CSV table of C-alpha atoms in Angstrom, one decimal:
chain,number,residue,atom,x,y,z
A,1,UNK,CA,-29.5,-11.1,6.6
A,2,UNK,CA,-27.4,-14.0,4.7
A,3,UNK,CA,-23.8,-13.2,4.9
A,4,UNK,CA,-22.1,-11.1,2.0
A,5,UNK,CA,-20.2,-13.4,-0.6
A,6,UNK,CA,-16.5,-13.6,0.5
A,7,UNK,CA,-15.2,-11.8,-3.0
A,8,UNK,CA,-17.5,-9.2,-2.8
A,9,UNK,CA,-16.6,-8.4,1.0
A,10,UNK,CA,-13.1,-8.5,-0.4
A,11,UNK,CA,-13.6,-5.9,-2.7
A,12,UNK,CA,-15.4,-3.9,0.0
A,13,UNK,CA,-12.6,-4.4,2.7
A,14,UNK,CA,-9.8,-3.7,0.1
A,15,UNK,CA,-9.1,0.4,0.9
A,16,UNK,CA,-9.2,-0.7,4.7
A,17,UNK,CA,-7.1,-3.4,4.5
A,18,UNK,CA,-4.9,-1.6,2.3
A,19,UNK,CA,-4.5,0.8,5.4
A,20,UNK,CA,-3.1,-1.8,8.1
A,21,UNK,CA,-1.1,-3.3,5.7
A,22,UNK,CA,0.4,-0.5,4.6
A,23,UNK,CA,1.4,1.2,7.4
A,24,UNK,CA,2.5,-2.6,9.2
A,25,UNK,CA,5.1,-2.8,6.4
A,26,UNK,CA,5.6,1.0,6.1
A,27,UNK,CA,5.5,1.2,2.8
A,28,UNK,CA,1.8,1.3,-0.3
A,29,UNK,CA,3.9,-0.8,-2.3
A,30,UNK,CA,4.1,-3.5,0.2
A,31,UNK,CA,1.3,-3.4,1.8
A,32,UNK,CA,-0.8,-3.8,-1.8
A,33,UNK,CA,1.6,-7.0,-1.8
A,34,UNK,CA,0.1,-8.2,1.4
A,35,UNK,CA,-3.7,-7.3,0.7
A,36,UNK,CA,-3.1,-9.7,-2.4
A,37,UNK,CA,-1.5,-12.2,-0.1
A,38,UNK,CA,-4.7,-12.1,2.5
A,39,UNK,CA,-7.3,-12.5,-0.3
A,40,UNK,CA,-5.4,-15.4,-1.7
A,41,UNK,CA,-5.0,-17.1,1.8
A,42,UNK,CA,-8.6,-16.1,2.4
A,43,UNK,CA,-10.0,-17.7,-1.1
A,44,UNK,CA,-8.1,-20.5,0.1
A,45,UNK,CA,-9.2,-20.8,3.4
A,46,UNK,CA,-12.7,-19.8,2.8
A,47,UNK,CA,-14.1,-23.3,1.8
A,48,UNK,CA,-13.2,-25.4,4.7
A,49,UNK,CA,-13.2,-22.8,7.2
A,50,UNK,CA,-16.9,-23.4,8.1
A,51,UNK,CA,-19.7,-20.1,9.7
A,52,UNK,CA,-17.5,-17.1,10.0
A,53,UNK,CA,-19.1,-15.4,12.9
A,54,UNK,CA,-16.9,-12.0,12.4
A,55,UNK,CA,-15.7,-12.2,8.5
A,56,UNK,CA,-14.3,-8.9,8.8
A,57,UNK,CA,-12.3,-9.6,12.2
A,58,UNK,CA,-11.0,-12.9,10.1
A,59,UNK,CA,-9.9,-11.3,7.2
A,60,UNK,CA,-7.8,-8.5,9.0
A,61,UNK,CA,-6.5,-11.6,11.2
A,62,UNK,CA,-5.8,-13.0,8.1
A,63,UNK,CA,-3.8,-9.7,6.9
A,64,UNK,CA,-2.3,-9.2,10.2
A,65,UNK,CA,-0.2,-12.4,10.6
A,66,UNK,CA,0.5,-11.6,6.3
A,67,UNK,CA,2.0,-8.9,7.0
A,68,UNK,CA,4.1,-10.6,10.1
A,69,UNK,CA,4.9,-13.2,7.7
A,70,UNK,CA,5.9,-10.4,5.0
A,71,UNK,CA,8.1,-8.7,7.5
A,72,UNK,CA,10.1,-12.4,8.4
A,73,UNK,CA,10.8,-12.2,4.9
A,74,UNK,CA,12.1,-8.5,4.9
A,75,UNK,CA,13.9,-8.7,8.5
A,76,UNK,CA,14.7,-11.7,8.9
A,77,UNK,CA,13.1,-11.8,12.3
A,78,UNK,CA,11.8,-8.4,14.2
A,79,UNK,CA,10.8,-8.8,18.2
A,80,UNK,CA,7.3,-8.2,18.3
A,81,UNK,CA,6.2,-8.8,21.6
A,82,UNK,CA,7.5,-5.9,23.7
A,83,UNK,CA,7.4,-6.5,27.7
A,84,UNK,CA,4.1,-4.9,28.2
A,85,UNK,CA,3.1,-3.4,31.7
A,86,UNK,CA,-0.2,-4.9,32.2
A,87,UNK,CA,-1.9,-2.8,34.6
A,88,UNK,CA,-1.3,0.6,32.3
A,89,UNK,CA,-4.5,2.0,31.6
A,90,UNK,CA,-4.9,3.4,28.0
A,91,UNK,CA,-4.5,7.1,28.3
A,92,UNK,CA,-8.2,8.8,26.8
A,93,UNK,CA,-8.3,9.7,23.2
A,94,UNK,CA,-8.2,13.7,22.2
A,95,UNK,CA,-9.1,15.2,18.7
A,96,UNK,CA,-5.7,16.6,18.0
A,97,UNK,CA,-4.0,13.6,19.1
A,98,UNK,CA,-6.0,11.4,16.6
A,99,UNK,CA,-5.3,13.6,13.8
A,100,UNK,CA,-1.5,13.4,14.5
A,101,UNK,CA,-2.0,9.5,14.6
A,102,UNK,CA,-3.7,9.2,11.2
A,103,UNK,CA,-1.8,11.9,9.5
A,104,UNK,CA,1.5,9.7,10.9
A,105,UNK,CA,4.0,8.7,7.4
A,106,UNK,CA,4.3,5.4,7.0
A,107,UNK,CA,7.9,5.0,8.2
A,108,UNK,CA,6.9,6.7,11.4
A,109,UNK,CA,4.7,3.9,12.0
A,110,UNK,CA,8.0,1.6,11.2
A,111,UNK,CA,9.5,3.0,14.4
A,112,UNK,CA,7.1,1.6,16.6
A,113,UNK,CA,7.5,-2.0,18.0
A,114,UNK,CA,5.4,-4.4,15.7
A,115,UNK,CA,2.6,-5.2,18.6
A,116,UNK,CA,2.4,-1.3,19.2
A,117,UNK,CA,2.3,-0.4,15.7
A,118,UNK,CA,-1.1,-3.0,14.9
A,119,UNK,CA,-2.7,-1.9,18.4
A,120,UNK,CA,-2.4,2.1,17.0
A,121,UNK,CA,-3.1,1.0,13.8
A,122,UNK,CA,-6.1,-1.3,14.5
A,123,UNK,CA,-7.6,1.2,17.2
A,124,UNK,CA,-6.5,4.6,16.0
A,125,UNK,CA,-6.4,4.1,12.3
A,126,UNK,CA,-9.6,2.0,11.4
A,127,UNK,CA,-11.4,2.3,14.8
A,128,UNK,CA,-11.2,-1.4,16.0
A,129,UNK,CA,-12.5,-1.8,19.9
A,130,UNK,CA,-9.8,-3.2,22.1
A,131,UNK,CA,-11.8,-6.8,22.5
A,132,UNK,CA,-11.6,-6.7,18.2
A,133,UNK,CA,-7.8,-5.8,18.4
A,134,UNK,CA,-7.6,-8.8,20.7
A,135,UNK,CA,-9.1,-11.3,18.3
A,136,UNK,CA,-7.2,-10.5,15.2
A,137,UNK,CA,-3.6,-9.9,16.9
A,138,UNK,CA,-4.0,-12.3,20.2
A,139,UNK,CA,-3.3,-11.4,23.5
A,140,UNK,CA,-5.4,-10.2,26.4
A,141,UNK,CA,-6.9,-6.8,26.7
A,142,UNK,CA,-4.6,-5.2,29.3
A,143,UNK,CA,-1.9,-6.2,27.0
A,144,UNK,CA,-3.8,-4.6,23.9
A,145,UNK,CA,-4.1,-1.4,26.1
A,146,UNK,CA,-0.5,-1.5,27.3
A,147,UNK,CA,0.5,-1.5,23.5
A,148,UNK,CA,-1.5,1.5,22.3
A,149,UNK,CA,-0.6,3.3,25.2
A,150,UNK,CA,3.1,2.7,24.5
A,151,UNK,CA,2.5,3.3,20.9
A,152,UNK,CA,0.1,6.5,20.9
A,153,UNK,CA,3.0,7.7,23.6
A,154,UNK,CA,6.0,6.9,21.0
A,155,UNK,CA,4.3,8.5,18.1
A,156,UNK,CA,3.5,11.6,19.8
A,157,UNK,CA,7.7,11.9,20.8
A,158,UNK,CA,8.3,11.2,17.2
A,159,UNK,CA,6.5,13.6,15.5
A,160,UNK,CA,8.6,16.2,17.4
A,161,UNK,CA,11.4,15.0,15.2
A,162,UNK,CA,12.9,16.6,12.3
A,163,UNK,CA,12.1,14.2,9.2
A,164,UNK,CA,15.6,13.4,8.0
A,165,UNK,CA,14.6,11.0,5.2
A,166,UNK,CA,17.0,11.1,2.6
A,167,UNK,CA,16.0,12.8,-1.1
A,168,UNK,CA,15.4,9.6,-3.3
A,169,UNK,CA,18.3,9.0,-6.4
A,170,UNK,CA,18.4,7.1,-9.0
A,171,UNK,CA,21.8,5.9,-11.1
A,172,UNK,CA,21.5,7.8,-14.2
A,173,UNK,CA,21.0,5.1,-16.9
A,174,UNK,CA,17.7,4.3,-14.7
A,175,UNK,CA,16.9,7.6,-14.6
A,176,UNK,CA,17.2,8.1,-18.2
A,177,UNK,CA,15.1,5.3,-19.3
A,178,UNK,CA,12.5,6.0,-17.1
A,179,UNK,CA,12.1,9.5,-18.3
A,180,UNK,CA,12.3,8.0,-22.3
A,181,UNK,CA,9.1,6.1,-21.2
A,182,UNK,CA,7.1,8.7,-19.6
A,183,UNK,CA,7.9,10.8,-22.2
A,184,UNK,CA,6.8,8.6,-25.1
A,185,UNK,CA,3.9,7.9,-23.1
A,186,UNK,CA,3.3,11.7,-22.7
A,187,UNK,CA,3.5,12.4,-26.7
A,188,UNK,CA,1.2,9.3,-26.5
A,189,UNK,CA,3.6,7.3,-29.2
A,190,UNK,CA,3.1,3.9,-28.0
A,191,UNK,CA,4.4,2.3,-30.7
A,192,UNK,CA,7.9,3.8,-29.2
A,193,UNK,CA,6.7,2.4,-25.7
A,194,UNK,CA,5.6,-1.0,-27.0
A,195,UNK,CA,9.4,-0.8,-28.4
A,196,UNK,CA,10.7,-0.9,-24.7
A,197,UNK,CA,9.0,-3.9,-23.3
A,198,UNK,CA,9.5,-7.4,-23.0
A,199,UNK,CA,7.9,-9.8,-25.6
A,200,UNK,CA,6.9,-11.5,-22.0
A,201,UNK,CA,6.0,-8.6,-20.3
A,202,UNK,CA,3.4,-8.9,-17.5
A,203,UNK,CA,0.5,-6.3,-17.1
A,204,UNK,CA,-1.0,-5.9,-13.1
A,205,UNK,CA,-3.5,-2.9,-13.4
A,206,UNK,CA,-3.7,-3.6,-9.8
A,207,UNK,CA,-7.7,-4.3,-8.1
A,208,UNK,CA,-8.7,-5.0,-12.0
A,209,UNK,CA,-7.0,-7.6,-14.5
A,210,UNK,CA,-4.0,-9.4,-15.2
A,211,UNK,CA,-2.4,-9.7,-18.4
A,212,UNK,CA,1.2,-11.5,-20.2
A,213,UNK,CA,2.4,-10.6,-23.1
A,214,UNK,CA,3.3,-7.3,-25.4
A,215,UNK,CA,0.7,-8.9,-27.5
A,216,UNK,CA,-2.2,-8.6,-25.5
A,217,UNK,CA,-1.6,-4.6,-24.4
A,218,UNK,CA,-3.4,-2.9,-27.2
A,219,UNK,CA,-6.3,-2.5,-25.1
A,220,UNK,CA,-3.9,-1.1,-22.2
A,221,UNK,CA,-2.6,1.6,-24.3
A,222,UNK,CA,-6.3,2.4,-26.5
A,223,UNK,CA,-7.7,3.4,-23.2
A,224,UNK,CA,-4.8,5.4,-22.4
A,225,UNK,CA,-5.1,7.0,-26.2
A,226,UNK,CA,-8.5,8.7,-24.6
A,227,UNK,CA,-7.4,10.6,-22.0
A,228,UNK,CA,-4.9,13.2,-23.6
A,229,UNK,CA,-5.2,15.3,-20.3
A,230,UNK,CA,-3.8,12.8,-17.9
A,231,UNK,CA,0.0,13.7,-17.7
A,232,UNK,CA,2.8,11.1,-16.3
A,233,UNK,CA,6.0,12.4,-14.3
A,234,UNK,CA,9.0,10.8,-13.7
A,235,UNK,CA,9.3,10.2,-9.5
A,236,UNK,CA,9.4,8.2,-6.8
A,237,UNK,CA,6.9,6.4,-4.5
A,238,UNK,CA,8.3,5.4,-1.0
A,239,UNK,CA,11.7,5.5,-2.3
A,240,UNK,CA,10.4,3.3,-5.3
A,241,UNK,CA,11.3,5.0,-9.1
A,242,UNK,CA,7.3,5.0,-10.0
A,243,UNK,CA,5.5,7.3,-12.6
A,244,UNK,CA,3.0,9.8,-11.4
A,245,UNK,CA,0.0,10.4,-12.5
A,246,UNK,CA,-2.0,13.9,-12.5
A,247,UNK,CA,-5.4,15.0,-14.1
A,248,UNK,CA,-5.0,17.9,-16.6
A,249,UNK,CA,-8.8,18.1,-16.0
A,250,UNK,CA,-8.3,19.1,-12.0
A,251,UNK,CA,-7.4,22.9,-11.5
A,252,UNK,CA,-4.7,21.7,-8.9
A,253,UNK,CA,-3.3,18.7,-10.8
A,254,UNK,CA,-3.3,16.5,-8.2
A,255,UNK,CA,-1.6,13.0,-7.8
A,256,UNK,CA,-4.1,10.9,-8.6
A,257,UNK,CA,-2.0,7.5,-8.6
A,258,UNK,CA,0.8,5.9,-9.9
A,259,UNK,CA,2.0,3.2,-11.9
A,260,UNK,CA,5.3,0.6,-11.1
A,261,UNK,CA,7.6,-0.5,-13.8
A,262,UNK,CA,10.2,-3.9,-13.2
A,263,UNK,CA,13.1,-4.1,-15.7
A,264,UNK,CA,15.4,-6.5,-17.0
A,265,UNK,CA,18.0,-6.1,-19.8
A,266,UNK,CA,16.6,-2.5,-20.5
A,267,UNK,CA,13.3,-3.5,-21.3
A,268,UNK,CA,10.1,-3.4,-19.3
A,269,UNK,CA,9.2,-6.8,-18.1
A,270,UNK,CA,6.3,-5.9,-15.7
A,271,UNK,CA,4.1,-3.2,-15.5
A,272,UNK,CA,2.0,-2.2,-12.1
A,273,UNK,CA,-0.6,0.3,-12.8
A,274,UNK,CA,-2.9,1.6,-9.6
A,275,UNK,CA,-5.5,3.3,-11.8
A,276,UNK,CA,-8.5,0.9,-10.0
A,277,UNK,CA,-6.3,1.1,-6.5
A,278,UNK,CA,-6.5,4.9,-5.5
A,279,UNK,CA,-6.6,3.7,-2.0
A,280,UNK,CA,-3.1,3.2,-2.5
A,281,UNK,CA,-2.5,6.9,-2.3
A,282,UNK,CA,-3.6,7.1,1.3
A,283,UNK,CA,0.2,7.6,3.2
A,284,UNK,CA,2.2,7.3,0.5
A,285,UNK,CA,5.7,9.1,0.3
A,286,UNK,CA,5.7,10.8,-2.8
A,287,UNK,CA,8.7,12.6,-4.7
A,288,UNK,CA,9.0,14.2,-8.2
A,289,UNK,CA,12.4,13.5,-10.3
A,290,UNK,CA,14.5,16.4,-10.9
């Protein structure tokens, strides 16, 4: 069978990759930041990289040293190679323990040492054999086993803990003007929400299209125009002020995703919607404003 073309196994790979990312950088908002970053680097890399025996073991390789470039940037620089003991043994897996793993918040995942946190991640998370963990992070097996153990040991102590993470706040004037744009969006007058961005304003419906420009949004807002059941609240997404989006449609009004604004001078200047990125959802820290 001839290998799938590199942007369709992209698009495949997406959710998954969204997944390690995510919980490497402990945040959904980051980690969509990385995935970007890996299919660039991967477009790039593609042409001269020759036969890819394992595509999908190069492209998390790809996101995995992403996101330890991503976290440089953040932190300046983290240890990530913790003295492992290489003669532990990786204890055997149990159904309640896995559940606890994958059900682990993103900032628990934080906690644990960076080459803990991909081993659990990479074998607990998406299901990645020890000898796959070994070819997109490096490293020998005993040491890939020393780190899950050590990881699958520290995440089990810390989900014993109380979750102390502070209630998200926002300084009232950005509170207020996100609230004036949710609710103009809500009462669907977008000629009052085209009145609060940016002549320059960049459009990202994240996994889809790209757009600059107020001009060039009319589309943006028409397809908004037909759903009159989708309603948008005011909250926060990993700490981040986000709007949230439920389905009037769904008896429980579910999240269903959310959408990031950037502002400068009071005015919207970039807009982030997750409408085609759902995956996004998948251990995100989510809040309602009061």
């Amino acid at each position: 069978m001839p290998p799938k073309p590199l942007q369709q196994l992209l698009g495949e790979l997406r959710p998954r990759l969204h997944r390690y990312c995510a919980r490497m950088t402990g945040s959904v908002i980051d980690g969509e930041d990385v995935v970007q970053e890996t299919m660039l680097k991967a477009m790039e890399a593609a042409p001269t990289a020759g036969p890819i025996a394992n595509p999908e073991g190069w492209l998390f390789r790809i996101a995995h040293h992403a996101a330890l470039d991503f976290l440089r940037r953040r932190m300046r620089e983290e240890t990530h190679h913790s003295n492992e003991d290489l003669e532990m043994i990786a204890a055997a897996r149990n159904p309640v323990e896995d559940r606890l793993i994958v059900a682990a918040s993103l900032s628990t995942f934080m906690r644990l040492p960076v080459s803990q946190r991909s081993s659990v991640i990479l074998s607990d998370v998406l299901g990645h054999s020890l000898r796959e963990i070994c070819d997109i992070v490096g490293g020998s097996v005993p040491a890939a086993k020393a780190a899950l153990q050590r990881g699958r040991l520290r995440l089990r102590a810390l989900a014993e803990e109380a979750n102390d993470t502070p209630v998200p706040a926002l300084a009232e004037p950005e509170r207020t003007r996100l609230k004036t744009y949710v609710e103009r969006f809500n009462a669907h007058d977008f000629d009052a929400v085209r009145a609060m961005l940016a002549e320059d304003v960049r459009l990202d419906i994240v996994n889809r299209v790209r757009l600059d420009g107020k001009k060039r949004m009319a589309p943006y807002f028409g397809n908004y125009a037909t759903r009159p059941h989708w309603r948008f609240v005011p909250g926060f997404v990993d700490q981040h002020p986000a709007i949230l989006v439920h389905d009037g449609d769904d008896p429980d009004e579910r999240l269903k995703y959310f959408i990031l604004l950037d502002w400068a001078d009071g005015q919207v200047v970039g807009i982030r919607d997750f409408v085609f990125a759902r995956y996004a959802m998948e251990g995100a820290e989510l809040a309602a404003m009061d």
